[in-house]
Backbone as JSON, one array per atom type, in Angstrom:
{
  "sequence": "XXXXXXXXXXXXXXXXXXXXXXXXXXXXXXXXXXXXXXXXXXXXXXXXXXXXXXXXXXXXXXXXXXXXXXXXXXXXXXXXXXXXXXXXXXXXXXXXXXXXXXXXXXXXXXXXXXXXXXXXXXXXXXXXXXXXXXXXXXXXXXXXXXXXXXXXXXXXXXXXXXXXXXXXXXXXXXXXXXXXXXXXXXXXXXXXXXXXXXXXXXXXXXXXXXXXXXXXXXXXXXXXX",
  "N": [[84.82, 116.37, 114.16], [87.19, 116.74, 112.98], [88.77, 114.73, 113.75], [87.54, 112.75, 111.79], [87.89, 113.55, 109.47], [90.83, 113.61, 109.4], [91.0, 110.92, 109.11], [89.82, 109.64, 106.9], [91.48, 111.63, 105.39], [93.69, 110.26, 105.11], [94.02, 107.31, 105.17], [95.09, 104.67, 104.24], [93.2, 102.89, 102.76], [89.92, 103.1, 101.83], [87.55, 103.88, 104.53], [85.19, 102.56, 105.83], [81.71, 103.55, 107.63], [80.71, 102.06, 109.39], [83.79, 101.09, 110.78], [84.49, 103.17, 111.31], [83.14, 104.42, 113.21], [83.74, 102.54, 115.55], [86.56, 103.32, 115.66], [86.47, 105.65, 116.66], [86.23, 106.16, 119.27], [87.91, 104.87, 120.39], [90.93, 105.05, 122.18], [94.37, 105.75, 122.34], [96.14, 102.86, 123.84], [94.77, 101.63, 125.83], [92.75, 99.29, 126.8], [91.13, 97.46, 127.29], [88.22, 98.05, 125.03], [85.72, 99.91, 124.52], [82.43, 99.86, 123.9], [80.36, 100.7, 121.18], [77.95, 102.6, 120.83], [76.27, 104.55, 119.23], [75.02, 106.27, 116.13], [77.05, 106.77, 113.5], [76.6, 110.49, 111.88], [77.89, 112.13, 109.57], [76.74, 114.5, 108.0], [75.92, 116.68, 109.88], [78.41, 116.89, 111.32], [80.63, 116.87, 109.46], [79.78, 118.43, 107.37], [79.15, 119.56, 104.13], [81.25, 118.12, 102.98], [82.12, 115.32, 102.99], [80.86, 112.25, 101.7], [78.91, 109.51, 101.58], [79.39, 106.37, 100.27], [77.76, 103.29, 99.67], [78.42, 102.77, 101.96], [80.67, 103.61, 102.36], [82.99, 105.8, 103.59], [83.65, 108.82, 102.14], [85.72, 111.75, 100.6], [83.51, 114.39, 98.75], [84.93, 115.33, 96.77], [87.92, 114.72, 95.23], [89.7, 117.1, 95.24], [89.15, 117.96, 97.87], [90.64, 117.02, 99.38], [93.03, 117.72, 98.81], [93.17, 120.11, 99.78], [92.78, 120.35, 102.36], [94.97, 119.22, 103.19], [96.85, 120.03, 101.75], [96.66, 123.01, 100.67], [96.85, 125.52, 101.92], [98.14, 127.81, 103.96], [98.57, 127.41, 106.84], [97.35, 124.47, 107.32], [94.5, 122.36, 107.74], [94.77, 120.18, 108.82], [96.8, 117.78, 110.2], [98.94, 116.13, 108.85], [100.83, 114.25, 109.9], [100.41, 113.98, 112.36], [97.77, 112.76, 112.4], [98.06, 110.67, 111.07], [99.47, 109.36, 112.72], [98.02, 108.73, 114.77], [96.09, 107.28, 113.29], [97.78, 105.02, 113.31], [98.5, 104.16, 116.09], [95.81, 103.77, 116.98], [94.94, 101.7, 115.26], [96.38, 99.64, 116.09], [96.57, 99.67, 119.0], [93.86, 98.73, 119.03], [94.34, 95.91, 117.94], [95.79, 95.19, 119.64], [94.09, 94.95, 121.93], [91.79, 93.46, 124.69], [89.43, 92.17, 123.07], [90.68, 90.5, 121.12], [92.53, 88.54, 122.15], [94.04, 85.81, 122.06], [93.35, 83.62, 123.42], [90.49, 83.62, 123.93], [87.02, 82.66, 124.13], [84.65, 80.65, 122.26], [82.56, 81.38, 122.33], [83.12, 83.68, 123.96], [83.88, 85.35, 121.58], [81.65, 85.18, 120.13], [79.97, 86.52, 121.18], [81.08, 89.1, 121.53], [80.85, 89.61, 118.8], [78.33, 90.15, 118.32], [78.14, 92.43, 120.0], [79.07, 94.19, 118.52], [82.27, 94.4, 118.03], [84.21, 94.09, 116.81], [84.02, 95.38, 114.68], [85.69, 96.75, 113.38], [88.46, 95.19, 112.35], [88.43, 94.29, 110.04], [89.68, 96.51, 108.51], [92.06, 97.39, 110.76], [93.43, 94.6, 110.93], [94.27, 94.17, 108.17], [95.74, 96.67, 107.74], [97.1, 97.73, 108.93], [100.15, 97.71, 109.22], [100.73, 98.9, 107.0], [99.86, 101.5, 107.7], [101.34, 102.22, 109.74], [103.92, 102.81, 108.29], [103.52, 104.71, 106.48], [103.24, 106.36, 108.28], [105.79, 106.16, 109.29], [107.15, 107.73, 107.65], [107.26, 110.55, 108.56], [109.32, 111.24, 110.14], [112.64, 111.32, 111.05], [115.02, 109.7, 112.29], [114.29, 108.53, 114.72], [111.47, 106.76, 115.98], [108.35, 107.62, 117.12], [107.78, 107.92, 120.72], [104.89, 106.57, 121.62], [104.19, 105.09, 119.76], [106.37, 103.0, 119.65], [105.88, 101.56, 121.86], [103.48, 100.59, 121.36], [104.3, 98.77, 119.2], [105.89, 97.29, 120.45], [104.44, 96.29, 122.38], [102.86, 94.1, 120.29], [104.69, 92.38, 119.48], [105.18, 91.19, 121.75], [102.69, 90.13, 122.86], [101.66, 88.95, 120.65], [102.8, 87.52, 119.08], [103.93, 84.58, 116.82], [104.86, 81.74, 117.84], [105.45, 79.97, 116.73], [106.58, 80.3, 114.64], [109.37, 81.5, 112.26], [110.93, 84.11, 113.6], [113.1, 85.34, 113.02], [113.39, 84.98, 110.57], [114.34, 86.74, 106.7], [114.18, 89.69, 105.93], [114.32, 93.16, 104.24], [114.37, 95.95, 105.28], [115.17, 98.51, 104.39], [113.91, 98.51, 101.82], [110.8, 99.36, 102.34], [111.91, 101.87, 103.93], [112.61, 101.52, 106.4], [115.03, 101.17, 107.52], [116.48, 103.54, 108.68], [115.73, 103.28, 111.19], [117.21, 103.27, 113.92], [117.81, 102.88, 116.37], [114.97, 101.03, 117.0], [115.09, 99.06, 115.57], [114.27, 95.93, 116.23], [110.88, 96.63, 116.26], [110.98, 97.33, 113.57], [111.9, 95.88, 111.86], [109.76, 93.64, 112.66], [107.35, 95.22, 111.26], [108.65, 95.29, 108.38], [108.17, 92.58, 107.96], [106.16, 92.14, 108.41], [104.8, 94.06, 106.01], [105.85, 92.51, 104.04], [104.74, 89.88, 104.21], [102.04, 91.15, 103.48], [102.24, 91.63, 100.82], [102.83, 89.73, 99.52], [100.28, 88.43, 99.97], [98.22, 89.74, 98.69], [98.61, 89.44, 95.85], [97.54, 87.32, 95.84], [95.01, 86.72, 97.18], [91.59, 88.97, 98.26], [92.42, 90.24, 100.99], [90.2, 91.98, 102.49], [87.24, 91.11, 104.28], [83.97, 91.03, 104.87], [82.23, 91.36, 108.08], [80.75, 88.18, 108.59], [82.92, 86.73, 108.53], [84.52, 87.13, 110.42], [84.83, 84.95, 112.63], [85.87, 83.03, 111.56], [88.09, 84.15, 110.65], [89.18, 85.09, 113.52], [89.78, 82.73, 114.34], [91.49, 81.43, 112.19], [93.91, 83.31, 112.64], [95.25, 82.44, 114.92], [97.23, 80.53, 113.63], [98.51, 81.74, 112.39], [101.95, 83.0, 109.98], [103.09, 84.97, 110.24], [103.17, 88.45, 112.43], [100.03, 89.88, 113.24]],
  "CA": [[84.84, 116.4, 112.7], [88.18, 116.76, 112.29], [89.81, 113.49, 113.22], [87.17, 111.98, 110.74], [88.37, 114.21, 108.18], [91.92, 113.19, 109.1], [91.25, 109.47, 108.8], [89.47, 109.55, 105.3], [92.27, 112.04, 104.33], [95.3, 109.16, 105.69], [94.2, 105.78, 105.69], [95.72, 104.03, 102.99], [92.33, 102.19, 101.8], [88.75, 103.62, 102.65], [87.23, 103.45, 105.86], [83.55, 102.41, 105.99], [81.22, 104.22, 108.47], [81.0, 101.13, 111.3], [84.54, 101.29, 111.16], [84.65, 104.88, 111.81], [82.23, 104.32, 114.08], [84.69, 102.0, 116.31], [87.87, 104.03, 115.59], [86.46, 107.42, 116.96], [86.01, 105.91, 120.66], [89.57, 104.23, 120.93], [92.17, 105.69, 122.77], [95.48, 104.62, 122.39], [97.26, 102.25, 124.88], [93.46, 100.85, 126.17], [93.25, 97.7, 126.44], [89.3, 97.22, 127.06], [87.73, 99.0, 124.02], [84.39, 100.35, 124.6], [81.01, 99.15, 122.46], [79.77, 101.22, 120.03], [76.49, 103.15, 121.42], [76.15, 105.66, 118.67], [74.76, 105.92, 114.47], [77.97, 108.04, 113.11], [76.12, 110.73, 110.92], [78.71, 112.95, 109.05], [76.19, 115.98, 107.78], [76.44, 117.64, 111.0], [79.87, 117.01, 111.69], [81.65, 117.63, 108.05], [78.84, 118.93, 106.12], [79.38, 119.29, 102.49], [82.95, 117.96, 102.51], [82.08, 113.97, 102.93], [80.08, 111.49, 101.34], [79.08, 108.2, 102.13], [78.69, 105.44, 98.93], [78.09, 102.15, 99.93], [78.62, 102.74, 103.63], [82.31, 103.44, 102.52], [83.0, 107.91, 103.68], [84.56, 109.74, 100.83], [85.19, 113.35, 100.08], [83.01, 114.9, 97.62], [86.15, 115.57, 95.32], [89.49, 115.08, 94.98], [90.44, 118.41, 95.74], [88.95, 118.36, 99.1], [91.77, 116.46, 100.37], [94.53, 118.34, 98.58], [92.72, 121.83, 100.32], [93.04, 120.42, 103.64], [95.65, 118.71, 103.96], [98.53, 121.29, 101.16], [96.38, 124.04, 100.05], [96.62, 126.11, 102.98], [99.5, 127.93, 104.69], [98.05, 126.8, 107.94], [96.8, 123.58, 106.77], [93.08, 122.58, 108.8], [94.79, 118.89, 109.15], [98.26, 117.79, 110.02], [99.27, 114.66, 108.34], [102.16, 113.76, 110.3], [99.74, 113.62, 113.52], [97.02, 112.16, 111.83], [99.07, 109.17, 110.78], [100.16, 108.54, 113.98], [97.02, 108.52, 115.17], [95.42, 105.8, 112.68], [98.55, 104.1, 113.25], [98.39, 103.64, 117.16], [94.16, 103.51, 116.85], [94.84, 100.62, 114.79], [97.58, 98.56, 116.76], [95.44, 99.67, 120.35], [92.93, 97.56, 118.98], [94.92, 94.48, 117.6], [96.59, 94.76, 121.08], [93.18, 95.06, 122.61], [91.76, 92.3, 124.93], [89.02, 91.54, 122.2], [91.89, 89.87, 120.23], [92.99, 88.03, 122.83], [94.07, 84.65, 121.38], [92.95, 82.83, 124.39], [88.69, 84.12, 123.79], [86.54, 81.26, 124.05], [84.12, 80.57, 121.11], [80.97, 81.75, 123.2], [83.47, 85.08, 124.48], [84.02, 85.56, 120.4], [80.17, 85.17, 119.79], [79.31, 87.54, 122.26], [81.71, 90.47, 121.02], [80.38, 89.82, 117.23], [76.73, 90.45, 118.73], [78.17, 93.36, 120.04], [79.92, 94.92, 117.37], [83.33, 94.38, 118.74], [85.08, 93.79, 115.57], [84.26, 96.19, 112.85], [87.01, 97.55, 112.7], [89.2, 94.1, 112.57], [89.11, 93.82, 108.71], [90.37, 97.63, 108.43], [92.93, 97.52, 111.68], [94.23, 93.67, 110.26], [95.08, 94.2, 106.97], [96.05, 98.02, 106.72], [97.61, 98.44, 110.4], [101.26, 97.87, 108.87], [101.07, 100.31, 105.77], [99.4, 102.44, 108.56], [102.75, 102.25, 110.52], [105.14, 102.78, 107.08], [102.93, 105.87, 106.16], [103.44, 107.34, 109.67], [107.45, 106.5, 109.54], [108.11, 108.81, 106.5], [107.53, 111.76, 108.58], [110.32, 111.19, 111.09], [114.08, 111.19, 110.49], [115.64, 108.59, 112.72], [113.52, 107.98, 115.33], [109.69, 106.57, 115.81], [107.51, 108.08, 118.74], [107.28, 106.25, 121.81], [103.92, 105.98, 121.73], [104.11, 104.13, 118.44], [107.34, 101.91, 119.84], [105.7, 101.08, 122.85], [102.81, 99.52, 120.85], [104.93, 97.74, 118.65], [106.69, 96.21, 121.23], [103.4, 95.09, 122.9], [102.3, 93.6, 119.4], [105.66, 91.39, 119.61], [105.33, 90.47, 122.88], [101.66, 89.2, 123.14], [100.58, 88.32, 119.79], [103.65, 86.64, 118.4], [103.75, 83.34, 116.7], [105.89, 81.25, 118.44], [106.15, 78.13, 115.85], [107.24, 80.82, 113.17], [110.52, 81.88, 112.54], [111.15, 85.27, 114.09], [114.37, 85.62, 112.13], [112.89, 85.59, 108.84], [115.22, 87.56, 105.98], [113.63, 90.8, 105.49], [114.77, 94.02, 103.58], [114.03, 97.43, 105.86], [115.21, 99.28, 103.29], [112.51, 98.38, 100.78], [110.16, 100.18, 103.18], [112.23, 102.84, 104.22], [112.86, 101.23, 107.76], [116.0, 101.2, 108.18], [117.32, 104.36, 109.23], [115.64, 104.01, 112.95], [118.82, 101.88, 114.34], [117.12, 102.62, 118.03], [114.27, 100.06, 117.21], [115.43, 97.52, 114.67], [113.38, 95.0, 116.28], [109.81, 96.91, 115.74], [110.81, 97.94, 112.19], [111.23, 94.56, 111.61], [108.34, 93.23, 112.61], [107.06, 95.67, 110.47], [108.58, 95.1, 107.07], [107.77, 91.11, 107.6], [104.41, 92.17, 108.07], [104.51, 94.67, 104.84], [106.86, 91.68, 102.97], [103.33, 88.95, 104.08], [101.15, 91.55, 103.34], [102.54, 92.08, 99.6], [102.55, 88.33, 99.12], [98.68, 87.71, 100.28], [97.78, 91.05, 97.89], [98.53, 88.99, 94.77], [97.1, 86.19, 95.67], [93.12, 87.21, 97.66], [91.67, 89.97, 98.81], [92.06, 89.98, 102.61], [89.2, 92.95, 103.35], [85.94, 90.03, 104.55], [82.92, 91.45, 105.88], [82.17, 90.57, 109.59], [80.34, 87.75, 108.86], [83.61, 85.66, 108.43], [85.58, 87.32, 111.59], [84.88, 84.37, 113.42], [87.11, 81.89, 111.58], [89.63, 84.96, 110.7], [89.83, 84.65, 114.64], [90.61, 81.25, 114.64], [93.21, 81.25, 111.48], [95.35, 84.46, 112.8], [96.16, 81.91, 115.95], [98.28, 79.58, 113.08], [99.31, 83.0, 110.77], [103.09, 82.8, 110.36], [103.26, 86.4, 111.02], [102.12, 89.11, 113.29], [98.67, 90.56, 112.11]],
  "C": [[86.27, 116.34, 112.17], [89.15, 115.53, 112.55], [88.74, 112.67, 112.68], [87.7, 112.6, 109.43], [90.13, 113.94, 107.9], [92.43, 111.47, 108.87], [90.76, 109.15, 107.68], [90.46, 110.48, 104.62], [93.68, 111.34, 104.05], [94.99, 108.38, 105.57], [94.35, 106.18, 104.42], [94.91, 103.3, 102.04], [91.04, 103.73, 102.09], [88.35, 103.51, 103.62], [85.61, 103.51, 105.98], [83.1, 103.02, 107.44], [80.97, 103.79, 109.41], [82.76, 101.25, 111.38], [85.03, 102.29, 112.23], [83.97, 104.94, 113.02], [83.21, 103.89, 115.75], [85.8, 102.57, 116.53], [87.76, 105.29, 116.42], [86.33, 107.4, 118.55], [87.2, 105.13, 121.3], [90.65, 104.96, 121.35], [93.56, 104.89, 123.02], [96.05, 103.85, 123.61], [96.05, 101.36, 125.59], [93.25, 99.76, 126.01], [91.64, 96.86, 126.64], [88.41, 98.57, 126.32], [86.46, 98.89, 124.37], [82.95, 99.66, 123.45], [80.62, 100.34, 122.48], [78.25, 101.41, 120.42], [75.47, 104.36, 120.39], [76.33, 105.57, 116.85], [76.31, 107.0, 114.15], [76.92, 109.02, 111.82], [77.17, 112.14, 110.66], [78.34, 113.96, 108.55], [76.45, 116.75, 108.81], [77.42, 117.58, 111.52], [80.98, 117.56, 110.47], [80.81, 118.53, 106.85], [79.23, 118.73, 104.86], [80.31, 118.38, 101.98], [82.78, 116.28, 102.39], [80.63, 113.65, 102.49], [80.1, 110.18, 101.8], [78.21, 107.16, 100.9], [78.91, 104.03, 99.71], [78.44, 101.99, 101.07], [80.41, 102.94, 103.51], [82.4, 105.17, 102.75], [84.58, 107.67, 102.77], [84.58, 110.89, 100.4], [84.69, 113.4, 98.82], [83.64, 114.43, 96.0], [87.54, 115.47, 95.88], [90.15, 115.82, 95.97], [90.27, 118.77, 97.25], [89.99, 117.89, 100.03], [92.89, 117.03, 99.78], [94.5, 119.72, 99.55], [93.19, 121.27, 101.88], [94.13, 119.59, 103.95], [97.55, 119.62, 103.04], [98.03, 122.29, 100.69], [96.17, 125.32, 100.93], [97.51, 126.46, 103.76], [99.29, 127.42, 105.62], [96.81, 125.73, 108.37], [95.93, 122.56, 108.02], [94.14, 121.18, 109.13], [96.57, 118.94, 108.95], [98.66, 116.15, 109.92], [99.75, 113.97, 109.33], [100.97, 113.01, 112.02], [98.75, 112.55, 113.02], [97.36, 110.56, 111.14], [99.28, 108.58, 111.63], [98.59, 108.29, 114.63], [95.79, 107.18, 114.66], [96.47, 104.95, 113.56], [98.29, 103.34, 114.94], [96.7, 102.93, 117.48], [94.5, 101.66, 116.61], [96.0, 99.01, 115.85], [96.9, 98.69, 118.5], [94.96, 98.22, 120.25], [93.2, 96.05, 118.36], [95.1, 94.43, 118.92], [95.43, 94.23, 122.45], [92.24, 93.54, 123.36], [90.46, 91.62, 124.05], [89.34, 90.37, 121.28], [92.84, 89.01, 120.46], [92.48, 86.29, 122.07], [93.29, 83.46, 121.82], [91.3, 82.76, 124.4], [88.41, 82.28, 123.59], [85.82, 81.42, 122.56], [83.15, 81.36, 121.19], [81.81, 83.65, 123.45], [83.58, 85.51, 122.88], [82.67, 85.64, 119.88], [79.5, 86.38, 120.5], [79.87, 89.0, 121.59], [81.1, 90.19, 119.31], [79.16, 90.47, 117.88], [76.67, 91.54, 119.52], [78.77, 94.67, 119.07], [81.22, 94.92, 117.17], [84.29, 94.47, 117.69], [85.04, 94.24, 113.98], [84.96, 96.9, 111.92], [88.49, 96.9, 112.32], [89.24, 93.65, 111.0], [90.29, 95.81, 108.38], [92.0, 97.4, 108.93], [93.69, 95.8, 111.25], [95.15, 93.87, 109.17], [96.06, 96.01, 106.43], [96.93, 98.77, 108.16], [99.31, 98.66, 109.94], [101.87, 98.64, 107.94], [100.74, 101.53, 106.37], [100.94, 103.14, 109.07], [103.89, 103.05, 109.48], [105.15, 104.18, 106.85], [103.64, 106.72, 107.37], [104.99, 107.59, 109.8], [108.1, 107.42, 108.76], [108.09, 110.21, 107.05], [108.89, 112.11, 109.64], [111.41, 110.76, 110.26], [114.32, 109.63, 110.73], [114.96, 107.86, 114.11], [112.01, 108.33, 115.65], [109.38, 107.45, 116.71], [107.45, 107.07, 119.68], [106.49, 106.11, 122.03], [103.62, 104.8, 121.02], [105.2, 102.88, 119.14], [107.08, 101.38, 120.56], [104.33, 100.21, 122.74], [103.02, 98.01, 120.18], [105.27, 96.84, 119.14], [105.62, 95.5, 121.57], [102.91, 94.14, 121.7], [103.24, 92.65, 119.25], [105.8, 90.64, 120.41], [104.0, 89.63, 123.07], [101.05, 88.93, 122.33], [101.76, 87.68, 118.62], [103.12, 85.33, 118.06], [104.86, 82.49, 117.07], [106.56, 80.14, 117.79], [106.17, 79.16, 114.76], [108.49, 81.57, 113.67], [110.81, 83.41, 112.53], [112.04, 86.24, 113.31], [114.36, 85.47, 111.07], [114.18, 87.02, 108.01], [114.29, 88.72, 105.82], [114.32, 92.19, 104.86], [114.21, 95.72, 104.02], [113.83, 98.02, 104.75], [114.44, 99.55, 102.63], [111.34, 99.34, 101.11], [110.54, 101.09, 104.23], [112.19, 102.77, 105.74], [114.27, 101.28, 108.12], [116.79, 101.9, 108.98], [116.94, 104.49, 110.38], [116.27, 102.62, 113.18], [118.12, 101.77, 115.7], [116.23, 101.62, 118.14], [113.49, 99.33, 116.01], [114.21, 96.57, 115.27], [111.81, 94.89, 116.02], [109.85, 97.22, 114.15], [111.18, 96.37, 111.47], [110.66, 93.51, 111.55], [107.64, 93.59, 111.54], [107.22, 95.25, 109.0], [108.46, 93.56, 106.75], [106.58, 91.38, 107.46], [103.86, 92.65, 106.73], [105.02, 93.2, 103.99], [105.24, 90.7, 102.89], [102.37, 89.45, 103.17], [101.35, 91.36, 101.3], [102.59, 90.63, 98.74], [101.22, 87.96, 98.88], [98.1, 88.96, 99.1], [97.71, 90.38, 96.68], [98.2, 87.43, 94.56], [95.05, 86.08, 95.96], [92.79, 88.22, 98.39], [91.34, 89.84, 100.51], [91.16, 91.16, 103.04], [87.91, 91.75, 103.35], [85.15, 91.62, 104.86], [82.55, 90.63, 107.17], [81.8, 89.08, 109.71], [81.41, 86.32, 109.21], [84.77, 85.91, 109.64], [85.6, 86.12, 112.49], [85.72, 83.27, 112.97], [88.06, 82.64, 110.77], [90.42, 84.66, 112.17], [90.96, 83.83, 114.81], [91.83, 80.97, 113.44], [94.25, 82.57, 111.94], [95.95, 83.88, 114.09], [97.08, 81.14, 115.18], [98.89, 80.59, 112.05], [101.24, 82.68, 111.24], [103.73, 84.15, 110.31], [102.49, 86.85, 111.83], [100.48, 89.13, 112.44], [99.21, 91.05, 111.3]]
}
């Protein structure tokens, strides 16, 4: 119950209940993600405290997320972890061999018909504000769990006909001060700089039914995910 209560009190959008579903069986650094065997039902795990509208989980009120996460000398949920924890969840499963560029059409048909990807509009579009969120609680340097994702997300899901060396502005997103790993933090704020571009132009959250030619356009994206 409580790292569902810390991922509806941290992600940066909502998190629908197949998501949640997919997210709660990922372990970071995994590289063959498990299928989804199990209904998530949140009465007997959070009782009163969550709702679910529209298949999207939401506390009750407001206040339920100020109580647990600052109303409490010894506060039930600890942000700082809980951040890091979307954050790697989410970059696992980009990294994960589901996502593998190389999938045939038939190996991509097969993982839809298993569920494989419900968590691939979430973990796409919200994995890099995931990351940003998580950097404000550290001074000067990331975690190496987190840097050692990053790096894999540079190394095997790069675009190779885009320019790497793109102008970007750390700063803007409060990257700059980790000097140890410049090269993940800017990955990062190209990805936030894309992301803030595509935001005012369509909304990138689909429903599954269109993951199969998201697949196929994030092999010509001119960024990471």
């Amino acid at each position: 119950s409580q790292k569902i209560l810390s991922w509806i009190a941290c992600s940066p959008v909502e998190i629908t209940r197949h998501e949640m579903e997919q997210a709660l069986i990922i372990q970071p650094g995994q590289s063959n993600i498990p299928q989804v065997r199990s209904t998530l039902n949140t009465l007997p795990l959070c009782g009163p405290l969550v709702k679910v509208e529209d298949e999207r989980l939401e506390f009750v009120h407001f206040t339920v997320k100020e109580y647990l996460l600052e109303h409490q000398k010894n506060s039930f949920l600890d942000k700082e972890k809980a951040l890091l924890e979307v954050s790697t969840t989410c970059l696992t499963y980009l990294c994960s061999d589901i996502l593998d560029p190389y999938l045939s059409d038939n190996e991509i048909q097969q993982n839809l018909l298993l569920g494989s990807y419900r968590l691939l509009n979430f973990a796409h579009s919200q994995w890099a504000e995931c990351v940003r969120l998580c950097t404000t609680h550290f001074r000067d340097e990331i975690p190496s769990q987190l840097v050692s994702l990053l790096d894999q997300i540079i190394a095997d899901r790069k675009n190779l006909y885009h320019d790497q060396a793109a102008d970007t502005n750390l700063k803007i997103w409060g990257l700059d001060r980790f000097k140890s790993s410049l090269g993940a933090c800017s990955m990062v704020s190209r990805s936030l700089d894309f992301k803030r571009l595509m935001d005012h132009s369509f909304d990138w959250r689909i429903d599954e039914g269109t993951v199969v030619a998201l697949q196929r356009y994030t092999r010509c994206l001119p960024k990471y995910f």
